[in-house]
Coordinates of C-alpha atoms in Angstrom, one line a residue:
T1351 CA 0.1 0.2 0.1
P1352 CA 1.4 3.3 -0.9
A1353 CA 2.5 5.3 2.2
T1354 CA 4.8 8.0 3.4
I1355 CA 6.7 6.7 6.5
P1356 CA 8.7 9.0 8.5
F1357 CA 12.6 8.3 8.3
K1358 CA 13.9 6.6 11.3
S1359 CA 17.8 5.6 11.3
S1360 CA 17.0 2.2 12.9
Y1361 CA 14.6 1.1 10.4
S1362 CA 15.5 -1.3 7.5
S1363 CA 13.8 -1.9 4.2
S1364 CA 11.8 -4.5 5.5
D1365 CA 10.7 -2.4 8.4
Y1366 CA 9.5 0.4 6.2
I1367 CA 7.5 -2.4 4.0
K1368 CA 5.8 -3.7 7.3
Q1369 CA 4.8 -0.3 8.1
T1370 CA 2.7 0.2 5.0
G1371 CA 1.1 -3.4 5.4
G1372 CA 3.6 -5.8 4.2
L1373 CA 4.1 -7.5 0.8
R1374 CA 0.9 -8.7 -0.9
N1375 CA 0.9 -12.3 -2.5
S1376 CA 1.0 -10.3 -5.7
A1377 CA 4.4 -8.7 -5.1
E1378 CA 7.4 -9.2 -7.3
K1379 CA 9.7 -9.9 -4.3
S1380 CA 12.8 -10.3 -6.6
K1381 CA 12.4 -7.2 -8.2
I1382 CA 12.2 -4.6 -5.3
F1383 CA 14.1 -1.4 -5.8
V1384 CA 14.9 1.8 -4.0
I1385 CA 15.0 5.2 -5.7
L1386 CA 17.4 7.3 -3.8
P1387 CA 16.9 11.1 -3.2
D1388 CA 19.4 11.8 -5.9
G1389 CA 17.4 10.1 -8.5
Q1390 CA 19.4 7.1 -8.8
S1391 CA 17.6 3.5 -8.3
R1392 CA 19.4 0.4 -7.0
A1393 CA 17.9 -2.9 -6.5
L1394 CA 17.5 -4.3 -2.9
Q1395 CA 20.5 -6.5 -1.9
G1396 CA 19.9 -10.0 -1.5
G1397 CA 16.8 -11.0 -3.5
I1398 CA 13.9 -12.8 -1.8
W1399 CA 15.8 -14.6 0.8
R1400 CA 17.8 -12.1 2.4
F1401 CA 15.5 -9.3 1.8
G1402 CA 15.1 -6.6 4.4
N1403 CA 18.5 -6.0 6.2
E1404 CA 19.4 -3.0 4.0
F1405 CA 19.8 0.6 5.3
I1406 CA 17.4 3.0 3.3
A1407 CA 18.5 6.7 3.3
P1408 CA 16.2 9.7 4.4
G1409 CA 13.8 10.9 1.5
S1410 CA 14.2 7.3 -0.6
T1411 CA 11.2 5.7 -2.3
I1412 CA 10.9 1.9 -1.9
V1413 CA 9.2 0.5 -5.2
V1414 CA 7.6 -3.1 -5.0
P1415 CA 6.5 -4.1 -8.5
R1416 CA 3.5 -6.6 -9.2
Q1417 CA 4.1 -10.0 -10.5
T1418 CA 3.1 -10.1 -14.4
K1419 CA 0.4 -12.8 -14.5
P1420 CA -0.6 -14.7 -17.4
F1421 CA -3.9 -14.2 -19.2
D1422 CA -6.4 -14.7 -16.5
W1423 CA -9.8 -15.9 -18.2
L1424 CA -11.8 -15.4 -15.1
I1425 CA -11.1 -11.6 -14.8
L1426 CA -11.9 -11.3 -18.6
A1427 CA -15.5 -13.2 -18.0
R1428 CA -16.1 -11.3 -15.1
T1429 CA -15.8 -8.0 -17.3
I1430 CA -17.5 -9.1 -20.6
T1431 CA -20.3 -10.9 -19.3
P1432 CA -22.3 -7.7 -18.0
V1433 CA -21.6 -6.2 -21.4
I1434 CA -23.0 -9.0 -23.4
A1435 CA -26.0 -8.9 -21.1
N1436 CA -26.6 -5.3 -21.7
L1437 CA -26.3 -5.8 -25.3
A1438 CA -28.9 -8.9 -25.4
T1439 CA -31.3 -6.6 -23.3
S1440 CA -31.0 -3.7 -25.8
A1441 CA -31.4 -5.8 -28.6
A1442 CA -34.7 -7.2 -27.2
A1443 CA -35.8 -3.9 -26.3
L1444 CA -35.4 -2.7 -29.9
N1445 CA -37.0 -5.7 -31.2
A1446 CA -40.0 -5.2 -29.0
I1447 CA -40.3 -1.2 -29.9
T1448 CA -39.8 -2.2 -33.9
S1449 CA -42.4 -4.8 -33.5
V1450 CA -45.0 -2.3 -31.9
F1451 CA -44.3 0.1 -34.7
L1452 CA -44.6 -2.3 -37.5
I1453 CA -48.3 -3.5 -36.4

């Protein structure tokens, strides 16, 4: 969850991430990086197994990207189903209206 956390010299990268609610299942743990106050960026050292022991400078931004998932048909079906239902309702209404005027 995006948040602004006050700097504490005793905090490591994992402490800051815990303050925002922790990592979600969709987090790409091996791709976490830090944007330093001078604009440079660097990956957190250690990857997913030793993550969290690194000092974060004041004014830094920790970025946790999402995992890229393969095509999820359930999300597509949930998005398209209401559109198809609305189209069918509109077609039935138009058919009923034209039938009334043709009689």
